[in-house]
């Protein structure tokens, strides 16, 4: 293998695939990046056997070949090289790579490509296309609500539900739930439901950070999903099991509706949260008289009261929520105004944007009994 | 106590003094900030008994008084308040403070000011004045070289040596040494030598980050030093003992002098350091033929060779240095070019700026034997 590649392009590629490389493992080869130069392209791959990322970039090839190089060193070296061309030559018999740029020259010991996992090829399956920026936004607004508790693996994933011309994303840790629905104009109408690991969704959101307007193709076969653009493919296992019936938890009506400026409400909750330090981060909310009031207290430290003028519809009410859940939900909201609906003393509060543009909501269960620390 | 103060000014003050408050301690009152409103001024103080910081700001006083409030909460609350006025009222009998801003209202439990350490007043002593930006620069170029090893407390400090019209700062961990000398035009010529704890120096550099051109007054009496500007006073104990005789270690002449672009040399050392992973971070340097060459290798990973064209005076040579010491020294250098002097195989290498503007140097002992990991 003997290629010449622009440092910036190369670095972008290896930094993207590196995210899938194992950081430490019984199989050292999985801490590496597989590189193959063939037919005018450099193929980069990494996998930790949970997810895999592939990246393709055009390069000048003098001699085709393949090698596996340690991801951490490869990224660090490319990152520190000056802008310009990098020459990469591999001694195929010793699995040693020579990386040169300007007057810097690195000899890096690699692994035999023969021992690296084969490229995953997905069989015929269902496929959809979603705009990159839309998908990124949907992930940002939902994935944070997935559970970190591996006792219920199904809740550590994000549900992707394709029904008719719609795509719904749902994540919940059973105390709060995030829901985002969108219309997919160019879908073929294939229906499917899959639960994608939270980490896969977060890596996907990172990969599609670039402003490219080409859509993401989503393919599902068996227990796997593949997200791909022209340059990148992200392959992940799916989580098996049945996701909760989220439609049943979405309340149909409200008892009290408060219309609020998102930023003002978030700032007030963040301030009050300084003094919500019990296990449930309890923040008491009172609505009435065209006002929403927040109360919190921490024994031995002090107490806080916040007041915001708001447009209130429906009954006066008093209820407690976990301040952290409110903050995490409100931080994802980009719209200037929200509706905050209270549906009952033991049923969820709902945050949704004012306006028709986006169809999403955040559901938060109230704190019914004060947790004993 | 009842005052009104602009949030921005108040926050600046409490954030500065908070740095001296204890983070956790057997004496909870030391995690607090002492506030006293008196004669049109708010006095803020914190101390962990090692260092103390005081800050003064003009405020509107409706009622004089004093209180000690928990630093962490006070800062967090002020930070999250909206821009504008904060009203602070203290119930002197219960040591409770009411903080109000807009429609936010916090009740914060404090401590009795009677139990807070008295303000330190220094007796008559020696005094000097140094420009803020100069002092900050001197600290930045020296303090990093002080030792972290508490077995030799004297080396955990920075020597401040006032001689005639000069001020010298010196720090060393016995493997490397940083030295900075400057002329103090407005000094009274008082002579003194003191060793200031590294943390004190670093806090001082932080405090004088502001662009104020008023000089810092340095006062020394007994075992204490006080750095003050109009608004802030930083008081610290000094480290007792005799500092090493740094003049004796400074080499008088060189065997080999290399004139280098600082940025190019630093980048090459940083790259090569990717593969200096033995205990001594050994980086081999060869000088000759108008070139400086860097070599490093890490078994099982690979090796690197860097080459830089340079103006070489004196003998060809080959020597090893700790790459981390080179990097830390070079990162503080702001000048475009340096002289890198090699003085012998077991005597130090010296980095100093080309040009007469600043009088400082970094001394680094060579790696003589390869450390066994």
XYZ file of C-alpha atoms in Angstrom:
746
model
C 0.000 0.000 0.000
C 1.311 3.409 -0.960
C -0.968 6.434 -1.030
C -0.921 10.196 -0.832
C -3.759 11.988 0.959
C -4.568 15.465 2.165
C -4.075 15.700 5.923
C -7.404 17.455 6.559
C -9.481 14.887 4.653
C -7.588 11.977 6.168
C -7.903 13.357 9.698
C -11.636 13.915 9.276
C -12.091 10.330 8.159
C -10.024 8.667 10.865
C -11.572 10.855 13.572
C -15.033 9.767 12.489
C -14.309 6.050 12.343
C -12.183 6.157 15.509
C -15.388 6.675 17.513
C -16.305 3.058 16.791
C -12.889 1.635 17.689
C -12.602 -0.132 21.025
C -10.671 1.874 23.601
C -9.336 -1.182 25.350
C -10.228 -4.768 24.835
C -9.024 -8.347 24.948
C -8.729 -8.093 21.192
C -6.090 -5.360 20.616
C -6.786 -5.345 16.887
C -10.200 -3.758 17.618
C -8.427 -0.663 18.982
C -7.208 -0.161 15.427
C -8.523 1.359 12.225
C -8.626 -0.820 9.123
C -7.356 0.986 6.019
C -7.663 -0.321 2.476
C -6.521 1.485 -0.664
C -8.314 0.175 -3.719
C -9.741 1.562 -6.958
C -8.961 5.212 -6.230
C -10.525 5.088 -2.798
C -9.294 4.776 0.753
C -11.649 2.739 2.889
C -11.465 3.353 6.640
C -13.242 1.094 9.123
C -13.463 0.635 12.856
C -15.671 -1.500 15.045
C -15.922 -2.610 18.641
C -18.412 -5.315 17.623
C -21.331 -3.202 18.925
C -21.184 -0.520 16.289
C -19.075 -0.097 13.203
C -18.228 3.004 11.192
C -16.930 3.052 7.626
C -15.635 6.050 5.728
C -14.573 6.382 2.116
C -12.409 9.057 0.588
C -10.777 9.493 -2.806
C -6.966 9.300 -2.683
C -3.979 9.040 -4.969
C -2.981 5.381 -4.959
C 0.461 4.333 -6.113
C 0.045 0.823 -4.803
C -3.059 -0.845 -3.451
C -3.057 -2.647 -0.118
C -4.497 -2.869 3.357
C -3.404 -2.582 6.997
C -4.792 -2.102 10.505
C -3.181 0.756 12.466
C -3.666 1.738 16.134
C -6.467 4.351 16.086
C -5.236 6.511 18.939
C -1.705 6.942 17.536
C -2.869 7.356 13.974
C -5.258 10.182 14.949
C -2.700 11.852 17.206
C -0.043 11.783 14.468
C -2.337 13.092 11.729
C -3.660 15.755 14.073
C -0.147 17.039 14.764
C 1.021 16.938 11.136
C 1.163 20.259 9.325
C -1.494 21.046 6.707
C -0.627 19.484 3.357
C -0.075 16.042 1.898
C 0.607 12.923 3.928
C 2.418 10.012 2.297
C 1.461 6.617 3.709
C 3.482 3.564 2.736
C 2.924 0.108 4.151
C 5.410 -2.713 4.290
C 2.871 -5.500 3.759
C 5.147 -8.232 5.105
C 5.828 -6.587 8.487
C 2.519 -4.664 8.827
C 4.525 -1.500 9.361
C 3.335 1.874 8.103
C 5.571 4.789 7.218
C 3.762 8.140 7.537
C 5.538 11.166 6.139
C 4.657 14.827 6.015
C 7.197 17.550 5.364
C 10.244 16.508 7.363
C 8.339 14.400 9.888
C 8.464 10.686 9.515
C 6.661 8.112 11.654
C 7.031 4.360 11.552
C 3.946 2.795 13.102
C 3.513 -0.892 13.839
C 0.156 -2.268 12.722
C -1.814 -5.496 12.681
C -2.435 -7.993 9.939
C -5.592 -6.979 8.033
C -6.402 -10.692 7.677
C -7.404 -10.826 11.348
C -9.732 -7.799 11.183
C -13.524 -8.378 11.151
C -15.024 -8.600 7.669
C -17.052 -5.706 6.369
C -20.705 -6.163 7.338
C -22.954 -6.462 4.325
C -26.646 -6.097 4.984
C -29.077 -8.201 3.025
C -32.122 -6.792 1.254
C -34.277 -5.013 3.796
C -36.464 -2.040 4.327
C -35.020 1.393 3.586
C -35.906 5.027 4.207
C -34.357 8.425 3.645
C -34.284 11.334 6.096
C -32.712 14.779 5.758
C -29.508 15.033 7.809
C -30.423 18.214 9.681
C -33.900 16.911 10.538
C -32.574 13.588 11.816
C -29.922 15.349 13.867
C -32.562 17.584 15.431
C -34.818 14.613 16.203
C -31.970 12.777 17.924
C -30.981 15.849 19.914
C -34.553 16.259 21.157
C -35.096 12.639 22.164
C -31.959 10.543 22.848
C -31.104 12.350 26.111
C -34.288 10.928 27.677
C -33.249 7.297 27.182
C -32.405 5.305 30.286
C -28.900 4.645 31.578
C -30.119 1.645 33.525
C -29.009 -1.600 31.895
C -31.542 -3.556 33.963
C -34.152 -2.656 31.324
C -32.091 -2.708 28.119
C -35.047 -1.768 25.930
C -35.245 1.666 27.569
C -31.551 2.373 26.904
C -32.456 2.719 23.229
C -34.377 5.157 21.075
C -37.453 3.836 19.300
C -37.605 4.631 15.584
C -41.107 4.021 14.364
C -41.837 4.259 10.648
C -45.582 4.284 9.993
C -47.066 5.318 6.674
C -45.376 8.552 5.692
C -44.339 9.353 9.281
C -41.266 8.783 11.388
C -41.529 8.919 15.174
C -38.612 8.904 17.583
C -39.298 8.064 21.224
C -37.015 7.705 24.230
C -37.917 7.240 27.873
C -36.386 6.216 31.171
C -39.905 5.647 32.603
C -39.798 8.955 34.543
C -39.872 11.145 31.452
C -40.345 10.630 27.768
C -39.358 12.535 24.646
C -41.363 12.187 21.461
C -40.740 13.665 18.000
C -42.850 13.003 14.919
C -42.168 14.101 11.365
C -43.518 13.517 7.881
C -41.125 11.860 5.437
C -42.121 13.152 2.014
C -39.964 10.767 0.008
C -40.610 7.556 1.871
C -41.884 4.467 0.101
C -44.242 3.947 3.001
C -42.495 0.905 4.444
C -43.488 0.255 8.048
C -41.100 -0.859 10.754
C -40.250 -0.333 14.367
C -36.764 -0.645 15.800
C -34.978 0.267 19.000
C -31.539 1.756 18.327
C -28.951 1.967 21.160
C -28.605 5.478 22.525
C -24.877 5.491 21.794
C -25.531 4.667 18.135
C -27.937 7.609 17.915
C -25.440 9.947 19.556
C -22.637 8.826 17.238
C -24.956 9.252 14.282
C -25.826 12.800 15.356
C -22.106 13.538 15.586
C -21.337 12.105 12.154
C -24.067 14.106 10.437
C -22.909 17.346 12.040
C -21.542 18.450 8.686
C -23.903 20.722 6.786
C -24.258 18.313 3.866
C -27.749 18.311 2.495
C -27.662 14.844 1.058
C -30.135 12.699 3.048
C -29.251 9.792 5.335
C -30.328 6.382 4.106
C -31.583 4.086 6.844
C -31.612 0.352 6.164
C -32.828 -2.358 8.496
C -32.296 -6.073 8.185
C -32.487 -8.698 10.870
C -31.142 -7.348 14.103
C -29.094 -4.570 12.461
C -29.504 -1.055 11.214
C -27.291 0.879 8.837
C -27.223 4.658 8.482
C -25.371 5.836 5.421
C -24.439 8.893 3.413
C -22.171 8.933 0.417
C -19.023 8.892 2.519
C -19.982 7.268 5.807
C -21.763 4.133 6.935
C -22.702 3.502 10.567
C -23.807 -0.041 11.374
C -25.243 -1.058 14.704
C -27.053 -3.910 16.324
C -30.605 -3.185 17.422
C -31.986 -3.747 20.894
C -34.363 -6.683 21.026
C -37.656 -6.568 22.861
C -40.887 -4.662 22.897
C -40.801 -0.907 23.542
C -43.434 0.519 25.869
C -46.715 1.593 24.309
C -45.970 5.292 24.328
C -49.262 6.224 22.720
C -51.034 5.118 25.857
C -49.013 7.479 28.083
C -49.562 10.572 25.971
C -52.414 12.461 27.702
C -55.285 13.555 25.483
C -56.216 16.696 27.416
C -54.915 19.075 30.024
C -56.237 20.435 33.303
C -54.036 23.519 33.258
C -52.174 25.042 30.340
C -49.450 27.658 30.811
C -47.980 29.535 27.880
C -44.419 30.620 28.666
C -41.294 32.121 27.172
C -38.900 29.181 26.964
C -35.781 31.107 27.991
C -37.401 32.823 30.936
C -38.890 29.574 32.253
C -35.609 27.684 31.801
C -33.627 30.391 33.619
C -36.087 30.356 36.532
C -36.002 26.560 36.810
C -32.186 26.571 36.632
C -32.014 29.133 39.442
C -34.518 27.296 41.604
C -32.670 24.023 40.943
C -29.726 25.381 42.947
C -31.862 24.455 45.955
C -33.506 21.225 44.734
C -31.120 18.793 46.298
C -33.247 15.921 47.528
C -33.075 12.673 45.622
C -36.033 13.611 43.409
C -34.798 17.193 42.784
C -38.311 18.269 43.780
C -39.422 21.594 42.449
C -42.897 22.686 43.503
C -44.886 24.541 40.871
C -47.994 26.595 41.588
C -50.159 27.997 38.825
C -52.843 30.626 39.344
C -53.660 34.337 38.971
C -51.814 34.634 35.664
C -48.630 33.469 37.343
C -46.466 30.393 37.573
C -44.491 30.147 40.809
C -41.576 27.848 41.567
C -40.564 26.825 45.081
C -37.635 24.793 46.341
C -35.809 24.392 49.579
C -32.816 22.583 50.953
C -32.721 22.259 54.727
C -29.598 23.849 56.277
C -29.037 25.936 53.143
C -32.126 27.944 52.291
C -35.106 28.311 50.026
C -36.076 29.972 46.788
C -39.174 31.393 45.174
C -39.471 32.306 41.504
C -42.419 33.998 39.853
C -43.179 34.333 36.138
C -46.116 36.061 34.499
C -47.799 33.643 32.139
C -50.922 33.057 30.099
C -52.842 30.473 32.140
C -55.810 28.441 30.844
C -57.773 26.014 33.043
C -57.622 25.233 36.746
C -55.263 26.622 39.355
C -52.941 23.865 40.463
C -49.956 22.842 42.575
C -47.617 20.011 41.609
C -43.950 18.970 41.909
C -41.536 17.951 39.172
C -37.917 16.818 39.059
C -36.015 20.004 38.184
C -33.342 18.106 36.252
C -35.914 16.593 33.895
C -37.455 20.014 33.285
C -34.043 21.533 32.583
C -32.907 18.772 30.237
C -36.135 18.984 28.256
C -36.227 22.791 28.108
C -32.591 22.973 26.975
C -33.430 21.088 23.783
C -36.272 23.478 22.866
C -35.347 26.001 20.183
C -38.752 27.662 19.881
C -39.255 30.955 21.730
C -42.474 29.855 23.455
C -43.815 26.652 24.932
C -47.037 25.291 26.286
C -46.592 23.640 29.662
C -49.602 21.412 30.256
C -50.438 19.909 33.627
C -52.802 16.954 33.310
C -53.355 15.880 36.905
C -51.580 15.369 40.205
C -50.310 11.887 39.281
C -50.286 12.221 35.517
C -47.553 13.780 33.406
C -46.677 17.356 32.659
C -46.142 18.069 28.969
C -43.840 20.589 27.325
C -44.463 21.302 23.671
C -43.542 24.162 21.360
C -46.067 26.878 20.565
C -46.582 26.829 16.807
C -47.188 24.142 14.232
C -43.765 23.859 12.725
C -42.416 20.977 14.774
C -44.369 18.105 16.240
C -42.563 17.050 19.392
C -43.206 16.947 23.114
C -41.507 16.229 26.411
C -43.462 14.329 29.023
C -42.407 14.393 32.668
C -43.976 12.429 35.510
C -44.668 14.472 38.641
C -42.873 13.838 41.922
C -45.726 12.429 43.956
C -44.061 11.611 47.238
C -41.046 13.366 48.565
C -38.135 10.926 48.317
C -36.313 10.250 51.557
C -32.624 10.957 50.917
C -27.346 44.786 56.565
C -29.272 45.952 53.535
C -27.547 46.804 50.272
C -28.167 47.119 46.579
C -25.447 46.071 44.166
C -25.049 45.485 40.448
C -25.044 41.766 39.697
C -21.989 41.920 37.413
C -19.809 43.779 39.941
C -20.975 41.586 42.805
C -20.404 38.372 40.852
C -16.909 39.474 39.856
C -16.051 40.136 43.484
C -17.413 36.927 44.962
C -15.884 34.837 42.182
C -12.474 36.310 42.948
C -12.614 35.815 46.723
C -14.261 32.407 46.398
C -10.931 31.045 45.127
C -9.565 31.390 48.659
C -12.547 29.765 50.386
C -12.076 26.224 51.616
C -13.934 23.675 49.510
C -14.504 21.335 52.409
C -13.135 21.511 55.873
C -13.716 20.712 59.505
C -14.576 24.377 59.910
C -17.663 24.864 57.693
C -17.504 28.635 58.172
C -14.322 28.666 56.028
C -16.370 27.484 53.034
C -18.134 30.832 53.283
C -17.530 34.375 52.110
C -17.508 37.130 54.702
C -19.481 40.210 53.609
C -19.450 43.537 55.420
C -21.294 46.680 54.297
C -19.745 49.772 55.801
C -19.025 53.351 54.762
C -20.290 53.031 51.185
C -18.250 49.898 50.548
C -18.906 46.181 50.462
C -15.978 44.186 51.785
C -15.748 40.574 50.621
C -13.311 38.129 52.193
C -12.491 34.448 52.029
C -9.685 32.375 53.456
C -8.765 28.743 53.949
C -6.033 29.770 56.406
C -3.343 29.256 53.723
C -4.289 32.163 51.551
C -6.850 34.907 51.922
C -8.441 37.159 49.315
C -10.229 40.449 50.014
C -12.228 42.502 47.548
C -13.829 45.920 47.951
C -16.585 47.425 45.871
C -18.698 50.536 46.208
C -22.374 49.765 46.911
C -25.577 51.486 47.931
C -25.947 50.818 51.631
C -29.320 51.234 53.331
C -28.174 49.552 56.494
C -24.671 48.526 57.477
C -23.940 45.023 58.728
C -22.022 41.826 58.189
C -22.619 38.131 57.488
C -20.859 34.992 56.285
C -22.620 33.195 53.402
C -21.798 29.826 51.795
C -19.496 30.660 48.877
C -20.625 27.974 46.487
C -24.327 28.840 46.765
C -23.752 32.567 46.732
C -21.749 32.379 43.505
C -24.200 29.993 41.880
C -27.158 32.218 42.734
C -25.505 35.455 41.575
C -24.310 33.726 38.412
C -27.856 32.668 37.535
C -29.497 36.012 38.382
C -30.421 38.201 35.428
C -28.326 41.312 34.707
C -29.366 44.255 36.895
C -29.565 45.111 40.570
C -29.433 42.579 43.380
C -30.981 43.487 46.730
C -29.311 41.827 49.701
C -30.933 42.025 53.116
C -29.616 40.255 56.197
C -31.592 39.330 59.279
C -28.731 39.889 61.736
C -30.334 37.820 64.506
C -30.775 34.630 62.460
C -27.823 35.106 60.073
C -30.214 34.683 57.156
C -29.776 36.571 53.906
C -32.543 37.464 51.496
C -31.267 37.897 47.926
C -33.680 39.398 45.435
C -33.411 40.161 41.755
C -36.452 40.758 39.562
C -38.982 38.175 40.659
C -36.421 35.729 42.057
C -36.003 35.560 45.768
C -33.527 33.404 47.703
C -33.301 32.941 51.443
C -29.831 31.700 52.288
C -28.691 30.537 55.726
C -25.372 31.994 56.792
C -22.917 31.911 59.659
C -22.275 34.377 62.452
C -19.619 36.875 61.333
C -18.281 36.843 64.900
C -16.784 33.399 64.305
C -15.007 34.359 61.059
C -11.222 34.899 61.098
C -10.214 38.525 61.662
C -8.861 40.518 58.760
C -5.091 40.102 58.531
C -3.260 43.368 58.973
C 0.396 43.385 58.032
C 2.823 45.428 60.062
C 5.317 47.819 58.526
C 7.499 45.913 56.110
C 9.231 46.149 52.810
C 7.168 47.105 49.768
C 7.523 47.116 45.995
C 5.397 47.898 42.970
C 5.186 45.880 39.751
C 3.052 46.410 36.647
C 0.157 43.925 36.527
C 0.789 42.686 33.005
C 4.509 42.235 33.653
C 3.939 40.322 36.877
C 1.350 38.118 35.204
C 3.784 37.342 32.405
C 6.574 36.550 34.876
C 4.328 34.145 36.781
C 3.148 32.444 33.607
C 6.740 31.877 32.508
C 7.995 30.482 35.822
C 5.379 29.014 38.193
C 4.700 25.929 36.027
C 8.251 24.727 36.714
C 7.763 24.546 40.491
C 7.689 21.105 42.064
C 4.549 19.187 42.992
C 6.489 17.072 45.446
C 5.727 18.043 49.038
C 8.798 16.162 50.281
C 10.830 19.279 49.434
C 8.404 22.079 50.299
C 10.829 24.839 49.313
C 10.694 23.729 45.649
C 6.886 23.878 45.591
C 7.191 27.649 45.708
C 8.366 30.408 43.405
C 11.329 32.463 44.550
C 10.833 36.226 44.338
C 14.175 37.897 44.636
C 14.346 41.692 44.901
C 17.909 42.940 44.437
C 18.720 46.576 43.773
C 16.383 47.689 40.989
C 15.754 44.140 39.786
C 13.140 41.491 40.433
C 13.918 37.849 39.666
C 11.405 35.001 39.700
C 12.724 31.449 39.859
C 10.972 28.095 40.034
C 12.433 24.617 39.795
C 11.581 20.999 40.471
C 15.307 20.090 40.295
C 14.924 18.621 36.778
C 14.195 21.955 35.124
C 14.234 25.570 36.142
C 12.533 28.716 34.926
C 14.100 32.119 35.496
C 12.762 35.588 34.687
C 14.487 38.876 35.534
C 13.158 42.370 35.111
C 14.071 45.911 36.051
C 11.669 47.682 38.414
C 11.937 51.368 37.536
C 9.955 52.669 40.476
C 11.381 50.522 43.240
C 12.869 52.030 46.350
C 15.653 49.497 46.075
C 14.657 47.410 49.062
C 16.239 43.962 48.996
C 14.475 40.778 49.998
C 14.051 37.180 49.007
C 10.913 35.160 49.584
C 9.441 31.866 48.420
C 5.756 32.167 47.557
C 3.595 29.012 47.263
C 2.890 28.088 43.658
C -0.877 28.199 44.295
C -0.606 31.780 45.582
C 1.230 32.788 42.422
C -1.341 31.096 40.222
C -4.248 32.744 42.066
C -2.467 36.078 41.789
C -2.033 35.647 38.027
C -5.761 34.909 37.789
C -6.742 37.960 39.848
C -4.652 40.338 37.767
C -6.098 39.005 34.506
C -8.068 42.230 34.150
C -6.440 44.780 31.900
C -6.076 47.340 34.694
C -2.861 49.252 34.412
C -2.574 50.189 38.060
C 0.486 48.363 39.503
C 0.411 45.589 42.093
C 1.846 46.509 45.464
C 3.823 43.705 47.093
C 4.363 43.887 50.857
C 6.327 41.442 52.948
C 6.386 41.153 56.711
C 7.354 38.192 58.821
C 6.269 35.009 57.177
C 3.590 36.663 55.034
C 3.224 38.418 51.718
C 0.423 40.650 50.521
C -0.300 41.487 46.880
C -2.729 44.334 46.475
C -4.419 46.561 43.934
C -7.055 49.132 44.678
C -9.839 46.556 44.814
C -8.167 43.284 45.748
C -5.766 42.039 48.399
C -4.240 38.558 48.312
C -2.481 37.481 51.488
C -0.434 34.313 51.768
C 2.019 32.627 54.050
C 5.521 32.227 52.665
C 7.448 28.972 52.470
C 10.266 28.839 54.983
C 13.726 27.609 54.110
C 16.572 28.326 51.796
C 15.981 28.195 48.036
C 18.635 26.557 45.884
C 21.459 28.752 44.636
C 20.113 29.139 41.128
C 22.972 31.357 40.003
C 25.310 28.427 40.319
C 23.279 26.249 37.977
C 23.005 28.823 35.223
C 25.704 27.869 32.685
C 28.007 30.645 31.555
C 28.686 29.334 28.061
C 27.410 26.874 25.486
C 28.936 24.075 23.454
C 26.284 24.186 20.758
C 23.798 26.959 19.994
C 20.777 26.403 17.757
C 18.636 29.289 16.593
C 15.085 28.085 15.906
C 11.580 29.248 15.106
C 9.695 28.684 18.351
C 6.482 27.439 16.742
C 8.208 25.047 14.364
C 10.371 23.563 17.111
C 7.421 23.209 19.501
C 5.288 21.493 16.831
C 8.102 19.040 16.055
C 8.673 18.234 19.743
C 4.927 17.789 20.288
C 4.733 15.381 17.369
C 7.772 13.411 18.460
C 6.410 13.297 22.029
C 3.595 11.050 20.789
C 6.237 8.330 20.908
C 8.195 9.338 24.030
C 6.468 7.102 26.501
C 9.185 5.857 28.798
C 9.298 7.232 32.301
C 11.719 10.014 31.338
C 9.854 10.905 28.112
C 13.244 10.643 26.409
C 13.613 12.577 23.223
C 16.972 12.255 21.503
C 18.262 15.402 19.830
C 21.041 15.486 17.276
C 22.558 18.720 16.050
C 24.805 19.022 13.017
C 24.964 20.024 9.324
C 22.653 22.998 9.841
C 19.969 20.671 11.129
C 18.382 19.680 14.406
C 16.952 16.161 14.399
C 14.574 14.650 16.936
C 14.235 10.906 17.518
C 11.890 8.938 19.713
C 10.623 5.417 19.841
C 8.171 3.360 21.806
C 8.636 -0.390 21.526
C 5.532 -2.194 20.193
C 4.235 1.065 18.725
C 6.800 2.661 16.482
C 9.340 5.403 16.052
C 9.577 8.941 14.790
C 12.156 11.213 13.238
C 11.778 14.974 12.891
C 14.163 17.300 11.090
C 14.327 21.095 11.245
C 16.688 23.413 9.414
C 18.413 25.649 11.935
C 21.263 28.065 12.393
C 23.836 26.041 14.319
C 26.886 27.499 16.100
C 29.478 25.354 17.854
C 29.977 21.600 18.018
C 27.822 18.842 16.577
C 26.161 17.011 19.420
C 23.720 14.330 20.490
C 21.767 14.493 23.746
C 18.394 13.473 25.240
C 15.794 15.627 27.008
C 12.442 15.000 28.638
C 9.958 15.973 25.926
C 7.384 17.187 28.448
C 9.813 19.695 29.959
C 10.670 21.016 26.493
C 6.984 21.355 25.602
C 6.001 23.079 28.842
C 8.834 25.580 28.499
C 8.292 26.266 24.791
C 4.549 26.798 25.292
C 5.230 29.792 27.538
C 7.488 31.464 24.962
C 5.803 34.274 23.043
C 8.801 35.361 20.994
C 9.026 34.092 17.400
C 12.577 32.786 17.754
C 14.628 31.108 20.459
C 18.192 30.118 21.132
C 18.474 26.525 22.264
C 21.867 26.111 23.918
C 23.396 22.753 24.731
C 26.141 23.050 27.333
C 27.371 19.461 27.727
C 26.203 15.890 27.956
C 25.403 16.091 31.670
C 24.767 19.823 31.962
C 21.561 21.660 31.170
C 20.004 22.751 27.918
C 18.844 26.364 27.879
C 15.966 27.935 26.011
C 15.960 31.724 25.796
C 14.270 34.211 23.509
C 16.178 35.786 20.636
C 16.167 39.527 21.220
C 16.807 41.786 24.159
C 13.288 42.637 25.149
C 12.735 40.018 27.812
C 15.315 38.509 30.120
C 14.193 34.983 30.886
C 15.353 31.451 30.320
C 14.271 27.849 30.719
C 16.848 25.365 31.887
C 16.332 21.638 31.392
C 18.578 18.845 32.636
C 19.350 16.170 30.047
C 18.181 12.578 30.410
C 21.471 10.864 31.088
C 20.469 7.285 31.603
C 17.462 5.721 30.095
C 14.953 5.206 32.913
C 13.704 1.671 33.294
C 9.893 1.818 33.264
